[in-house]
mmCIF file of C-alpha atoms in Angstrom:
data_model
loop_
_atom_site.group_PDB
_atom_site.id
_atom_site.type_symbol
_atom_site.label_atom_id
_atom_site.label_comp_id
_atom_site.label_asym_id
_atom_site.label_seq_id
_atom_site.Cartn_x
_atom_site.Cartn_y
_atom_site.Cartn_z
ATOM 1 C CA MET C 1 22.131 0.282 0.202
ATOM 2 C CA GLY C 2 18.902 1.077 1.908
ATOM 3 C CA PRO C 3 18.514 1.376 5.697
ATOM 4 C CA LEU C 4 17.474 -2.147 5.723
ATOM 5 C CA HIS C 5 20.515 -3.449 3.850
ATOM 6 C CA GLY C 6 22.126 -6.655 5.528
ATOM 7 C CA VAL C 7 18.483 -8.019 6.650
ATOM 8 C CA THR C 8 17.239 -11.046 4.875
ATOM 9 C CA VAL C 9 13.459 -11.491 4.746
ATOM 10 C CA ILE C 10 11.829 -14.936 3.550
ATOM 11 C CA GLU C 11 8.792 -13.834 1.309
ATOM 12 C CA ILE C 12 6.062 -16.748 1.140
ATOM 13 C CA ALA C 13 4.556 -15.819 -1.933
ATOM 14 C CA GLY C 14 0.824 -14.435 -2.312
ATOM 15 C CA ILE C 15 -1.187 -12.195 -3.666
ATOM 16 C CA GLY C 16 -2.026 -8.079 -3.145
ATOM 17 C CA PRO C 17 -0.757 -6.976 -0.093
ATOM 18 C CA GLY C 18 1.783 -9.746 0.482
ATOM 19 C CA PRO C 19 3.664 -9.177 -2.564
ATOM 20 C CA TYR C 20 3.243 -5.229 -1.534
ATOM 21 C CA CYS C 21 5.037 -5.797 1.852
ATOM 22 C CA GLY C 22 7.775 -7.433 0.439
ATOM 23 C CA MET C 23 8.472 -4.790 -2.242
ATOM 24 C CA LEU C 24 8.118 -2.114 0.476
ATOM 25 C CA LEU C 25 11.178 -4.058 2.519
ATOM 26 C CA SER C 26 13.219 -5.030 -0.675
ATOM 27 C CA ASP C 27 12.977 -0.737 -1.648
ATOM 28 C CA LEU C 28 14.125 -0.079 1.836
ATOM 29 C CA GLY C 29 17.260 -2.322 1.203
ATOM 30 C CA ALA C 30 16.178 -5.764 2.498
ATOM 31 C CA ASP C 31 17.522 -8.900 0.380
ATOM 32 C CA VAL C 32 13.869 -10.173 -0.031
ATOM 33 C CA ILE C 33 13.921 -14.144 -0.922
ATOM 34 C CA ARG C 34 10.176 -14.937 -2.489
ATOM 35 C CA VAL C 35 9.313 -18.472 -2.078
ATOM 36 C CA ASP C 36 6.939 -19.034 -4.890
ATOM 37 C CA ARG C 37 5.040 -21.961 -6.232
ATOM 38 C CA GLN C 38 6.196 -23.962 -8.957
ATOM 39 C CA LYS C 39 3.424 -23.446 -10.984
ATOM 40 C CA PRO C 40 2.197 -19.436 -10.473
ATOM 41 C CA GLY C 41 -0.848 -18.175 -12.001
ATOM 42 C CA MET C 42 -0.524 -14.632 -13.942
ATOM 43 C CA PHE C 43 2.278 -12.553 -12.776
ATOM 44 C CA GLY C 44 0.619 -9.677 -10.546
ATOM 45 C CA GLY C 45 -2.893 -10.909 -12.450
ATOM 46 C CA TRP C 46 -1.461 -9.217 -15.623
ATOM 47 C CA GLY C 47 -0.285 -12.152 -17.572
ATOM 48 C CA SER C 48 3.428 -10.420 -17.715
ATOM 49 C CA VAL C 49 5.899 -10.488 -15.221
ATOM 50 C CA GLN C 50 7.045 -6.750 -16.292
ATOM 51 C CA PHE C 51 3.914 -5.616 -15.191
ATOM 52 C CA ASP C 52 4.142 -7.243 -11.712
ATOM 53 C CA VAL C 53 5.269 -3.958 -9.806
ATOM 54 C CA HIS C 54 4.818 -5.614 -6.716
ATOM 55 C CA GLY C 55 7.211 -8.335 -7.581
ATOM 56 C CA ARG C 56 10.275 -5.877 -8.029
ATOM 57 C CA GLY C 57 13.345 -6.085 -6.184
ATOM 58 C CA ARG C 58 13.715 -9.719 -4.826
ATOM 59 C CA ARG C 59 15.399 -12.923 -5.890
ATOM 60 C CA SER C 60 12.654 -15.969 -6.426
ATOM 61 C CA ILE C 61 12.963 -19.630 -5.473
ATOM 62 C CA ALA C 62 10.335 -22.109 -6.962
ATOM 63 C CA LEU C 63 9.313 -25.161 -4.896
ATOM 64 C CA ASP C 64 7.052 -27.481 -3.502
ATOM 65 C CA LEU C 65 5.484 -26.954 -0.435
ATOM 66 C CA LYS C 66 3.608 -30.280 -0.425
ATOM 67 C CA GLN C 67 7.011 -32.197 -0.380
ATOM 68 C CA ARG C 68 8.707 -32.234 3.028
ATOM 69 C CA ALA C 69 12.047 -31.616 1.177
ATOM 70 C CA GLY C 70 10.427 -28.549 0.159
ATOM 71 C CA VAL C 71 9.444 -27.487 3.608
ATOM 72 C CA GLU C 72 13.125 -28.457 4.690
ATOM 73 C CA ILE C 73 14.563 -25.948 2.192
ATOM 74 C CA VAL C 74 12.109 -23.207 3.865
ATOM 75 C CA LEU C 75 13.861 -23.965 7.133
ATOM 76 C CA ARG C 76 17.157 -24.185 6.053
ATOM 77 C CA LEU C 77 16.701 -20.791 4.551
ATOM 78 C CA VAL C 78 14.934 -19.328 8.113
ATOM 79 C CA ASP C 79 18.262 -20.389 9.684
ATOM 80 C CA ARG C 80 19.845 -17.785 8.052
ATOM 81 C CA ALA C 81 16.832 -15.135 7.836
ATOM 82 C CA ASP C 82 15.902 -12.340 9.852
ATOM 83 C CA ALA C 83 12.427 -12.317 8.941
ATOM 84 C CA LEU C 84 9.377 -14.354 7.549
ATOM 85 C CA ILE C 85 6.376 -12.625 6.158
ATOM 86 C CA GLU C 86 3.235 -14.952 5.012
ATOM 87 C CA GLY C 87 -0.496 -14.353 4.135
ATOM 88 C CA PHE C 88 -2.169 -17.565 4.661
ATOM 89 C CA ARG C 89 -5.409 -17.827 6.492
ATOM 90 C CA PRO C 90 -4.845 -19.103 10.109
ATOM 91 C CA GLY C 91 -3.073 -22.444 10.530
ATOM 92 C CA VAL C 92 -2.439 -22.902 6.841
ATOM 93 C CA ALA C 93 1.572 -22.244 7.838
ATOM 94 C CA GLU C 94 1.407 -24.640 10.743
ATOM 95 C CA ARG C 95 -0.186 -27.414 8.435
ATOM 96 C CA LEU C 96 2.595 -26.901 5.874
ATOM 97 C CA GLY C 97 5.095 -27.349 8.522
ATOM 98 C CA ILE C 98 6.530 -23.642 8.424
ATOM 99 C CA GLY C 99 4.400 -22.234 11.295
ATOM 100 C CA PRO C 100 5.637 -19.862 13.965
ATOM 101 C CA GLU C 101 6.689 -22.651 16.239
ATOM 102 C CA SER C 102 8.920 -24.631 13.596
ATOM 103 C CA CYS C 103 10.470 -21.625 12.459
ATOM 104 C CA LEU C 104 11.429 -19.872 15.868
ATOM 105 C CA GLU C 105 12.492 -23.206 16.955
ATOM 106 C CA ARG C 106 15.052 -23.281 14.269
ATOM 107 C CA ASN C 107 16.084 -19.509 14.671
ATOM 108 C CA PRO C 108 14.981 -17.850 17.911
ATOM 109 C CA LYS C 109 15.793 -13.958 16.671
ATOM 110 C CA LEU C 110 13.355 -14.622 13.776
ATOM 111 C CA VAL C 111 10.698 -11.867 13.249
ATOM 112 C CA TYR C 112 7.743 -14.089 12.008
ATOM 113 C CA GLY C 113 5.068 -11.834 10.195
ATOM 114 C CA ARG C 114 1.790 -12.897 9.424
ATOM 115 C CA MET C 115 -1.302 -10.773 7.452
ATOM 116 C CA THR C 116 -4.381 -12.006 7.218
ATOM 117 C CA GLY C 117 -7.838 -10.024 7.085
ATOM 118 C CA TRP C 118 -9.607 -10.815 10.251
ATOM 119 C CA GLY C 119 -6.814 -11.814 12.569
ATOM 120 C CA GLN C 120 -5.200 -15.009 13.849
ATOM 121 C CA GLU C 121 -8.197 -15.629 16.138
ATOM 122 C CA GLY C 122 -11.649 -14.261 16.741
ATOM 123 C CA PRO C 123 -15.192 -15.565 15.327
ATOM 124 C CA LEU C 124 -14.271 -14.318 11.591
ATOM 125 C CA ALA C 125 -10.492 -15.755 11.618
ATOM 126 C CA GLU C 126 -11.414 -18.661 9.508
ATOM 127 C CA ALA C 127 -13.791 -16.798 6.981
ATOM 128 C CA ALA C 128 -12.836 -15.731 3.446
ATOM 129 C CA GLY C 129 -12.935 -11.904 2.596
ATOM 130 C CA HIS C 130 -11.667 -9.170 0.608
ATOM 131 C CA ASP C 131 -10.505 -5.772 1.395
ATOM 132 C CA VAL C 132 -14.100 -4.259 1.132
ATOM 133 C CA ASN C 133 -15.504 -6.853 3.885
ATOM 134 C CA TYR C 134 -12.342 -5.816 6.424
ATOM 135 C CA ILE C 135 -12.913 -2.003 6.173
ATOM 136 C CA SER C 136 -17.054 -2.274 6.156
ATOM 137 C CA LEU C 137 -16.151 -4.155 10.040
ATOM 138 C CA THR C 138 -14.181 -1.051 11.014
ATOM 139 C CA GLY C 139 -16.012 1.839 10.453
ATOM 140 C CA ALA C 140 -14.143 3.320 7.492
ATOM 141 C CA LEU C 141 -16.401 2.397 4.568
ATOM 142 C CA HIS C 142 -19.358 3.864 6.147
ATOM 143 C CA ALA C 143 -17.736 7.009 6.501
ATOM 144 C CA ILE C 144 -16.607 7.281 2.700
ATOM 145 C CA GLY C 145 -19.190 8.451 -0.210
ATOM 146 C CA ARG C 146 -21.938 10.905 -0.624
ATOM 147 C CA ASP C 147 -25.352 10.680 1.408
ATOM 148 C CA GLY C 148 -28.495 9.115 0.233
ATOM 149 C CA GLU C 149 -25.699 6.984 -1.591
ATOM 150 C CA PRO C 150 -24.034 3.775 -1.130
ATOM 151 C CA PRO C 151 -20.606 3.911 0.450
ATOM 152 C CA THR C 152 -17.866 4.575 -1.922
ATOM 153 C CA ILE C 153 -15.373 1.907 -2.377
ATOM 154 C CA PRO C 154 -11.908 3.293 -1.859
ATOM 155 C CA LEU C 155 -10.158 0.886 -4.312
ATOM 156 C CA ASN C 156 -8.358 -1.705 -2.125
ATOM 157 C CA VAL C 157 -6.257 1.281 -0.518
ATOM 158 C CA VAL C 158 -7.288 1.025 3.336
ATOM 159 C CA GLY C 159 -7.641 -2.595 3.830
ATOM 160 C CA ASP C 160 -5.017 -4.467 1.826
ATOM 161 C CA PHE C 161 -2.188 -1.948 1.543
ATOM 162 C CA GLY C 162 -2.716 0.556 4.092
ATOM 163 C CA GLY C 163 -4.474 -1.385 6.844
ATOM 164 C CA GLY C 164 -2.595 -4.768 5.786
ATOM 165 C CA ALA C 165 0.754 -4.313 3.966
ATOM 166 C CA MET C 166 2.020 -1.178 5.954
ATOM 167 C CA PHE C 167 0.761 -2.490 8.912
ATOM 168 C CA LEU C 168 2.812 -5.538 8.405
ATOM 169 C CA ALA C 169 5.938 -3.884 7.285
ATOM 170 C CA LEU C 170 5.930 -1.512 10.160
ATOM 171 C CA GLY C 171 5.453 -4.791 12.375
ATOM 172 C CA VAL C 172 8.509 -6.649 10.921
ATOM 173 C CA VAL C 173 10.810 -3.117 11.198
ATOM 174 C CA ALA C 174 9.762 -2.750 14.865
ATOM 175 C CA GLY C 175 9.997 -6.507 15.484
ATOM 176 C CA LEU C 176 13.511 -6.397 14.008
ATOM 177 C CA PHE C 177 14.577 -3.283 16.048
ATOM 178 C CA GLU C 178 13.544 -5.068 19.436
ATOM 179 C CA ALA C 179 15.079 -8.417 18.463
ATOM 180 C CA ALA C 180 18.536 -6.436 17.800
ATOM 181 C CA ARG C 181 18.347 -5.668 21.321
ATOM 182 C CA SER C 182 16.739 -8.739 22.964
ATOM 183 C CA GLY C 183 18.108 -11.273 20.801
ATOM 184 C CA LYS C 184 14.681 -12.873 20.870
ATOM 185 C CA GLY C 185 12.108 -13.141 17.875
ATOM 186 C CA GLN C 186 8.345 -12.931 18.093
ATOM 187 C CA VAL C 187 5.295 -13.266 15.917
ATOM 188 C CA VAL C 188 3.713 -9.959 14.288
ATOM 189 C CA ASP C 189 -0.278 -10.363 13.769
ATOM 190 C CA ALA C 190 -0.766 -8.052 11.270
ATOM 191 C CA ALA C 191 -4.943 -8.229 10.506
ATOM 192 C CA MET C 192 -6.294 -5.928 8.017
ATOM 193 C CA VAL C 193 -9.387 -5.166 10.522
ATOM 194 C CA ASP C 194 -6.903 -3.777 13.081
ATOM 195 C CA GLY C 195 -4.541 -1.616 10.650
ATOM 196 C CA ALA C 196 -7.799 -0.111 9.151
ATOM 197 C CA ALA C 197 -9.272 0.846 12.156
ATOM 198 C CA SER C 198 -6.154 2.404 13.461
ATOM 199 C CA LEU C 199 -5.993 4.343 10.191
ATOM 200 C CA ILE C 200 -9.293 6.135 11.169
ATOM 201 C CA SER C 201 -8.441 6.779 15.047
ATOM 202 C CA PHE C 202 -9.036 10.309 14.859
ATOM 203 C CA LEU C 203 -12.448 9.685 13.469
ATOM 204 C CA TYR C 204 -13.188 7.737 16.429
ATOM 205 C CA GLY C 205 -11.980 10.420 18.810
ATOM 206 C CA ALA C 206 -13.899 13.345 16.923
ATOM 207 C CA PHE C 207 -16.973 11.233 17.145
ATOM 208 C CA ALA C 208 -16.587 10.619 20.676
ATOM 209 C CA ALA C 209 -16.393 14.360 21.063
ATOM 210 C CA GLY C 210 -19.501 15.359 19.180
ATOM 211 C CA PHE C 211 -17.505 16.579 16.616
ATOM 212 C CA TRP C 212 -18.283 14.048 14.148
ATOM 213 C CA GLN C 213 -21.646 12.965 12.629
ATOM 214 C CA ASP C 214 -21.693 9.108 12.007
ATOM 215 C CA ARG C 215 -23.392 10.062 8.435
ATOM 216 C CA ARG C 216 -21.809 10.426 5.520
ATOM 217 C CA SER C 217 -21.568 13.775 3.663
ATOM 218 C CA SER C 218 -21.894 15.470 7.145
ATOM 219 C CA ASN C 219 -18.519 16.543 8.237
ATOM 220 C CA LEU C 220 -15.584 18.892 7.346
ATOM 221 C CA LEU C 221 -13.727 16.140 5.544
ATOM 222 C CA ASP C 222 -16.480 14.056 3.847
ATOM 223 C CA GLY C 223 -17.627 16.300 1.029
ATOM 224 C CA ALA C 224 -20.063 18.049 2.970
ATOM 225 C CA THR C 225 -18.266 21.459 3.000
ATOM 226 C CA HIS C 226 -17.807 23.614 -0.008
ATOM 227 C CA PHE C 227 -14.176 24.558 1.352
ATOM 228 C CA TYR C 228 -13.113 20.978 1.060
ATOM 229 C CA ASN C 229 -14.115 19.190 -1.935
ATOM 230 C CA VAL C 230 -13.749 18.558 -5.857
ATOM 231 C CA TYR C 231 -15.491 20.368 -8.647
ATOM 232 C CA GLU C 232 -15.471 19.554 -12.089
ATOM 233 C CA THR C 233 -13.696 22.032 -14.422
ATOM 234 C CA ARG C 234 -15.287 23.336 -18.049
ATOM 235 C CA ASP C 235 -13.135 20.464 -19.909
ATOM 236 C CA GLY C 236 -14.806 17.681 -17.700
ATOM 237 C CA LYS C 237 -12.058 17.470 -15.540
ATOM 238 C CA TYR C 238 -11.474 17.992 -12.178
ATOM 239 C CA VAL C 239 -10.100 19.965 -9.290
ATOM 240 C CA SER C 240 -9.748 19.625 -5.486
ATOM 241 C CA ILE C 241 -9.839 22.384 -2.948
ATOM 242 C CA GLY C 242 -9.071 21.772 0.630
ATOM 243 C CA SER C 243 -9.124 25.357 2.026
ATOM 244 C CA ILE C 244 -10.023 24.802 5.661
ATOM 245 C CA ASP C 245 -7.941 27.234 7.461
ATOM 246 C CA PRO C 246 -9.095 30.820 7.812
ATOM 247 C CA GLN C 247 -6.512 32.307 5.962
ATOM 248 C CA PHE C 248 -6.285 29.786 2.980
ATOM 249 C CA TYR C 249 -10.384 30.211 2.898
ATOM 250 C CA ALA C 250 -9.884 33.664 2.650
ATOM 251 C CA GLU C 251 -7.292 33.058 -0.204
ATOM 252 C CA LEU C 252 -9.798 30.701 -2.048
ATOM 253 C CA LEU C 253 -12.369 33.341 -2.092
ATOM 254 C CA ALA C 254 -9.967 36.111 -3.129
ATOM 255 C CA ARG C 255 -9.074 33.702 -6.257
ATOM 256 C CA LEU C 256 -12.633 33.070 -7.136
ATOM 257 C CA GLU C 257 -13.327 36.602 -7.026
ATOM 258 C CA LEU C 258 -15.969 36.457 -4.053
ATOM 259 C CA THR C 259 -14.380 38.768 -1.879
ATOM 260 C CA ASP C 260 -16.777 41.513 -2.489
ATOM 261 C CA GLU C 261 -19.778 39.482 -1.935
ATOM 262 C CA THR C 262 -21.440 39.163 1.225
ATOM 263 C CA LEU C 263 -21.415 35.414 2.088
ATOM 264 C CA PRO C 264 -22.131 33.458 4.952
ATOM 265 C CA GLY C 265 -19.393 32.406 7.773
ATOM 266 C CA GLN C 266 -17.202 29.609 6.576
ATOM 267 C CA LEU C 267 -18.444 26.972 9.208
ATOM 268 C CA ASP C 268 -22.458 27.825 8.825
ATOM 269 C CA ALA C 269 -22.955 24.245 7.914
ATOM 270 C CA GLY C 270 -26.588 25.188 6.459
ATOM 271 C CA SER C 271 -25.197 27.609 4.051
ATOM 272 C CA TRP C 272 -22.758 24.610 2.635
ATOM 273 C CA PRO C 273 -25.024 23.053 0.204
ATOM 274 C CA LEU C 274 -26.015 26.469 -1.395
ATOM 275 C CA MET C 275 -21.873 27.007 -1.499
ATOM 276 C CA ARG C 276 -21.127 24.212 -2.974
ATOM 277 C CA GLU C 277 -23.726 24.884 -5.910
ATOM 278 C CA ARG C 278 -21.967 28.094 -5.775
ATOM 279 C CA LEU C 279 -18.564 27.004 -6.098
ATOM 280 C CA ALA C 280 -19.452 24.174 -8.818
ATOM 281 C CA GLU C 281 -20.678 26.953 -11.190
ATOM 282 C CA LEU C 282 -17.796 28.854 -10.927
ATOM 283 C CA PHE C 283 -15.415 26.006 -11.545
ATOM 284 C CA ARG C 284 -17.341 25.371 -14.275
ATOM 285 C CA THR C 285 -16.295 28.526 -16.232
ATOM 286 C CA LYS C 286 -12.707 27.426 -16.575
ATOM 287 C CA THR C 287 -10.618 24.455 -17.768
ATOM 288 C CA ARG C 288 -8.890 22.376 -15.533
ATOM 289 C CA ASP C 289 -5.419 23.905 -16.864
ATOM 290 C CA GLU C 290 -6.759 27.671 -16.411
ATOM 291 C CA TRP C 291 -7.694 26.798 -12.748
ATOM 292 C CA CYS C 292 -4.119 25.630 -12.202
ATOM 293 C CA GLU C 293 -2.704 29.065 -13.770
ATOM 294 C CA ILE C 294 -4.998 31.026 -10.776
ATOM 295 C CA MET C 295 -4.256 28.577 -8.035
ATOM 296 C CA GLU C 296 -1.596 25.930 -8.151
ATOM 297 C CA GLY C 297 1.172 26.664 -5.872
ATOM 298 C CA SER C 298 -0.984 29.306 -3.826
ATOM 299 C CA ASP C 299 -2.113 28.827 0.031
ATOM 300 C CA VAL C 300 -5.280 27.783 -1.477
ATOM 301 C CA CYS C 301 -4.519 24.151 -0.701
ATOM 302 C CA PHE C 302 -5.501 23.182 -4.448
ATOM 303 C CA ALA C 303 -4.430 20.494 -6.775
ATOM 304 C CA PRO C 304 -5.374 19.019 -10.157
ATOM 305 C CA VAL C 305 -7.175 15.750 -10.043
ATOM 306 C CA LEU C 306 -4.800 13.917 -12.259
ATOM 307 C CA SER C 307 -5.343 10.191 -13.889
ATOM 308 C CA LEU C 308 -2.750 7.806 -13.696
ATOM 309 C CA GLY C 309 -1.421 8.476 -17.073
ATOM 310 C CA GLU C 310 -0.849 12.288 -16.083
ATOM 311 C CA ALA C 311 0.510 11.862 -12.763
ATOM 312 C CA PRO C 312 3.942 10.859 -13.480
ATOM 313 C CA ASP C 313 4.601 14.130 -15.918
ATOM 314 C CA HIS C 314 3.351 16.735 -13.440
ATOM 315 C CA ALA C 315 6.217 19.188 -12.882
ATOM 316 C CA HIS C 316 6.316 18.356 -9.073
ATOM 317 C CA MET C 317 6.026 14.737 -9.158
ATOM 318 C CA LYS C 318 8.984 14.895 -12.090
ATOM 319 C CA ALA C 319 11.328 17.155 -10.068
ATOM 320 C CA ARG C 320 10.898 14.870 -6.692
ATOM 321 C CA GLY C 321 11.634 11.856 -8.924
ATOM 322 C CA ALA C 322 8.374 10.307 -7.634
ATOM 323 C CA PHE C 323 8.366 7.733 -10.290
ATOM 324 C CA VAL C 324 10.600 5.467 -12.077
ATOM 325 C CA GLU C 325 11.075 3.771 -15.137
ATOM 326 C CA VAL C 326 11.373 0.059 -14.487
ATOM 327 C CA ALA C 327 11.694 -2.876 -17.268
ATOM 328 C CA GLY C 328 9.629 -0.039 -19.557
ATOM 329 C CA VAL C 329 6.874 0.291 -16.512
ATOM 330 C CA LYS C 330 6.312 3.568 -15.075
ATOM 331 C CA GLN C 331 5.689 3.190 -11.346
ATOM 332 C CA PRO C 332 6.001 4.895 -8.004
ATOM 333 C CA ALA C 333 9.741 5.082 -6.727
ATOM 334 C CA PRO C 334 10.707 3.732 -3.475
ATOM 335 C CA ALA C 335 9.411 5.919 0.054
ATOM 336 C CA PRO C 336 10.107 7.334 2.126
ATOM 337 C CA ARG C 337 13.257 9.017 1.450
ATOM 338 C CA PHE C 338 16.458 8.563 3.590
ATOM 339 C CA SER C 339 19.187 11.342 3.600
ATOM 340 C CA ARG C 340 22.096 8.543 4.008
ATOM 341 C CA THR C 341 21.157 5.509 2.918
ATOM 342 C CA PRO C 342 18.604 5.958 0.256
ATOM 343 C CA GLY C 343 16.284 3.302 -1.068
ATOM 344 C CA GLU C 344 16.117 2.083 -4.205
ATOM 345 C CA VAL C 345 14.239 -0.638 -6.694
ATOM 346 C CA ARG C 346 17.049 -3.489 -6.643
ATOM 347 C CA CYS C 347 16.073 -5.263 -9.639
ATOM 348 C CA PRO C 348 13.296 -5.712 -12.372
ATOM 349 C CA PRO C 349 10.466 -8.372 -11.459
ATOM 350 C CA CYS C 350 11.505 -11.789 -11.990
ATOM 351 C CA VAL C 351 9.609 -15.117 -13.054
ATOM 352 C CA PRO C 352 8.998 -17.584 -10.200
ATOM 353 C CA GLY C 353 12.319 -20.017 -9.882
ATOM 354 C CA ASN C 354 14.469 -17.544 -11.345
ATOM 355 C CA ASP C 355 17.260 -17.748 -8.574
ATOM 356 C CA THR C 356 16.459 -21.184 -7.395
ATOM 357 C CA ALA C 357 19.907 -22.687 -7.735
ATOM 358 C CA THR C 358 21.782 -19.636 -6.354
ATOM 359 C CA ILE C 359 19.638 -19.390 -3.590
ATOM 360 C CA LEU C 360 20.119 -23.200 -2.142
ATOM 361 C CA GLU C 361 23.857 -23.101 -2.848
ATOM 362 C CA GLU C 362 23.797 -20.042 -0.454
ATOM 363 C CA ALA C 363 22.093 -22.004 1.916
ATOM 364 C CA GLY C 364 24.576 -24.645 1.756
ATOM 365 C CA PHE C 365 23.100 -27.259 -0.785
ATOM 366 C CA SER C 366 25.857 -29.091 -3.046
ATOM 367 C CA GLN C 367 25.351 -29.184 -6.858
ATOM 368 C CA ASP C 368 24.277 -32.979 -6.433
ATOM 369 C CA GLU C 369 21.815 -32.094 -3.915
ATOM 370 C CA ILE C 370 19.912 -29.524 -6.301
ATOM 371 C CA ALA C 371 20.203 -31.649 -8.904
ATOM 372 C CA GLN C 372 18.647 -34.574 -7.128
ATOM 373 C CA LEU C 373 15.811 -32.039 -5.653
ATOM 374 C CA GLU C 374 15.119 -31.070 -9.114
ATOM 375 C CA GLY C 375 14.723 -34.262 -10.525
ATOM 376 C CA ASP C 376 12.402 -34.923 -7.512
ATOM 377 C CA GLY C 377 10.466 -32.129 -8.304
ATOM 378 C CA VAL C 378 10.716 -30.317 -5.069
ATOM 379 C CA VAL C 379 12.582 -27.133 -6.995
ATOM 380 C CA THR C 380 12.300 -25.864 -10.025
ATOM 381 C CA ALA C 381 16.137 -24.447 -11.013
ATOM 382 C CA ALA C 382 16.091 -23.714 -14.664
ATOM 383 C CA ARG C 383 17.089 -20.082 -14.008
ATOM 384 C CA PRO C 384 14.655 -18.546 -16.525
ATOM 385 C CA GLU C 385 15.610 -15.232 -17.114
ATOM 386 C CA SER C 386 14.098 -11.961 -15.734
ATOM 387 C CA VAL C 387 12.567 -9.161 -17.361
ATOM 388 C CA GLN C 388 15.432 -6.826 -18.370
ATOM 389 C CA GLY C 389 15.627 -3.169 -16.760
#
């Protein structure tokens, strides 16, 4: 019974950030109906539906959008929906017959969410691309990494999931809020280049003020300093330090037993390289667990760098229930948290077409009509079993 309980979202199935947005909305309580292809590829790319974490929490209808009858089914679903999300290249949804104009004509209150890399217009709008390309255009990729080395690719978190899916989810929720007051829907254009640029807004302000140097490893937060960095430990693992504030820096020096030494000022940039090496030597004298005993939970601003296999078992993450197990797969729990209407994982991932017949029945199709649609190859209504939780 999350905060979006009672909201119906139609998700035109895609890959990467689209499914993640659908997962977020479902975790928050929305009834997300995923429109799948009849012959999908690998589930989430991993071969088995149980590992398709982004596919959790929704129902699925499998149909052929190349047939007019399949398009009409989507429009029937739109009649009863609050929002629709899609991740096609610009113009594809229109050519299929499920673009904003067609959908809003059927349901004027619909919030139509579109996510692309480059946006719906602009010189690159029609070009192919991936996360690394989108964040390249924003300045974000240029800022990440070590000086003298190529930029470090931050997985596909900044473009796909941060700049794309999160901004689409925010746009849909904001659109729903506005539609509840105005009675009118609208189109949300969530471009990854826009979202990724927004994520580094503070850098643009700092750069304009002359505080941020447009060169990697030259700034407070990009690995240049000794007090905001990552260090290897004796056992080949790593710890992170974020002792920016003077009082936190003093705590770091105390726990490193450096208070008796005469050291350069914390913000003396010329001393940062030597101080980094000094701290690197110190951190290599103990194991990661030994440093945790000394620093974890203190005002040093410290944390061990955990692997994917380790993170769910950390005491803090376990105490907060930050990870859940769904269908045998450990995965992050719904976020953020709500005191009165908490989100939840509604169900494990299901194979495409798992709920075709039920969804069609809810849309007003008769049993004879469903049988005819299946016979014509418009839908797959075999109701295969979902993964058991």
